[in-house]
Coordinates of C-alpha atoms in Angstrom, one line a residue:
X1 CA 4.3 21.7 41.4
X2 CA 8.0 22.0 42.4
X3 CA 9.2 24.7 44.8
X4 CA 10.8 27.1 42.2
X5 CA 12.1 30.6 42.9
X6 CA 12.4 33.2 40.2
X7 CA 15.7 35.1 40.6
X8 CA 14.3 38.3 39.0
X9 CA 11.8 38.6 41.8
X10 CA 14.6 38.6 44.4
X11 CA 16.4 41.6 42.9
X12 CA 14.5 44.2 44.9
X13 CA 13.7 42.4 48.2
X14 CA 13.4 39.1 49.9
X15 CA 10.4 36.9 49.3
X16 CA 8.2 34.9 51.7
X17 CA 6.9 31.5 50.6
X18 CA 4.3 29.5 52.6
X19 CA 2.4 26.5 51.4
X20 CA 2.4 22.8 50.8
X21 CA 4.5 20.7 48.5
X22 CA 2.8 17.4 47.4
X23 CA 4.7 14.3 48.5
X24 CA 4.7 13.1 44.9
X25 CA 6.9 16.1 43.9
X26 CA 9.5 15.1 46.6
X27 CA 9.8 11.5 45.2
X28 CA 11.3 10.1 48.5
X29 CA 11.5 6.5 47.2
X30 CA 11.3 5.1 50.7
X31 CA 12.4 1.5 50.9
X32 CA 11.2 0.9 54.4
X33 CA 7.8 -0.7 54.6
X34 CA 7.2 0.7 58.1
X35 CA 7.5 4.4 57.0
X36 CA 5.1 6.1 54.6
X37 CA 5.2 9.7 53.4
X38 CA 1.7 10.3 52.2
X39 CA 0.9 13.8 53.4
X40 CA 2.2 17.1 51.8
X41 CA 5.3 18.8 53.2
X42 CA 4.5 22.2 54.7
X43 CA 7.0 25.0 54.2
X44 CA 7.4 28.5 55.5
X45 CA 10.5 30.1 53.9
X46 CA 12.0 33.5 53.4
X47 CA 14.3 33.6 50.4
X48 CA 16.8 36.4 49.7
X49 CA 19.5 37.0 47.1
X50 CA 22.9 37.7 48.5
X51 CA 25.9 39.0 46.5
X52 CA 26.5 35.7 44.7
X53 CA 24.2 33.2 46.4
X54 CA 20.6 32.5 47.4
X55 CA 19.7 32.1 51.1
X56 CA 16.5 30.3 52.1
X57 CA 15.6 30.2 55.8
X58 CA 12.5 29.0 57.6
X59 CA 10.6 25.9 58.6
X60 CA 9.8 22.6 57.0
X61 CA 7.3 20.1 58.4
X62 CA 6.2 16.7 57.3
X63 CA 4.1 14.1 59.1
X64 CA 5.0 10.5 58.4
X65 CA 2.7 7.5 58.9
X66 CA 4.7 4.7 60.6
X67 CA 4.3 1.3 62.2
X68 CA 6.2 0.1 65.2
X69 CA 8.7 -2.7 64.4
X70 CA 7.8 -4.5 67.6
X71 CA 4.0 -4.4 67.8
X72 CA 3.1 -3.1 64.3
X73 CA 1.0 -0.4 66.0
X74 CA 0.4 2.6 63.7
X75 CA 1.7 6.1 64.8
X76 CA 2.5 9.4 63.4
X77 CA 6.1 10.8 63.3
X78 CA 6.5 14.5 62.7
X79 CA 9.7 15.6 60.9
X80 CA 10.2 19.3 61.8
X81 CA 13.1 21.4 60.8
X82 CA 12.4 24.7 62.5
X83 CA 15.8 26.4 61.9
X84 CA 16.1 25.4 58.2
X85 CA 18.8 27.2 56.2
X86 CA 19.8 26.6 52.7
X87 CA 22.7 28.4 51.0
X88 CA 22.9 28.0 47.2
X89 CA 25.9 29.6 45.3
X90 CA 25.1 31.3 42.0
X91 CA 28.8 31.3 40.8
X92 CA 31.7 28.9 41.0
X93 CA 32.1 25.2 40.6
X94 CA 29.3 24.4 43.1
X95 CA 26.8 26.8 41.6
X96 CA 23.1 25.8 41.5
X97 CA 21.4 25.1 38.2
X98 CA 19.4 28.0 36.9
X99 CA 16.6 27.3 34.4
X100 CA 14.7 30.2 32.8
X101 CA 15.9 32.5 35.7
X102 CA 14.5 30.1 38.3
X103 CA 16.0 27.8 40.9
X104 CA 14.2 24.6 42.0
X105 CA 14.5 24.1 45.7
X106 CA 12.7 20.8 45.7
X107 CA 15.8 18.5 45.4
X108 CA 17.5 20.3 48.3
X109 CA 14.4 20.1 50.5
X110 CA 14.0 16.4 49.7
X111 CA 17.6 15.7 50.7
X112 CA 17.4 17.6 54.0
X113 CA 14.1 16.0 54.9
X114 CA 15.4 12.5 54.2
X115 CA 18.3 13.1 56.6
X116 CA 15.7 13.7 59.4
X117 CA 13.7 10.5 58.8
X118 CA 13.6 8.0 61.7

């Protein structure tokens, strides 16, 4: 199930989201045989509606199963973004896509996690 935020719920106050996102939803499409994303992404986010944007802040964590390129020994690599911040404009040319009053944060989380991969 994707990480979707209903904008109507943000009209009164900020919302707190904590849970796991299955790795299949993230569709990482990793081409490296030595890195495997098989465990769910853990998120702890606070989302608020600003004047003309959405701000999500919090923490993202994903444990990767890896193999050393030299000795092929297996090890775990934790990708942790503790100061995660995502600003999504609701107006203008860069505005985020709104579908049935909801915004899907999954593609943005995927991109930010890929940038942190080893």
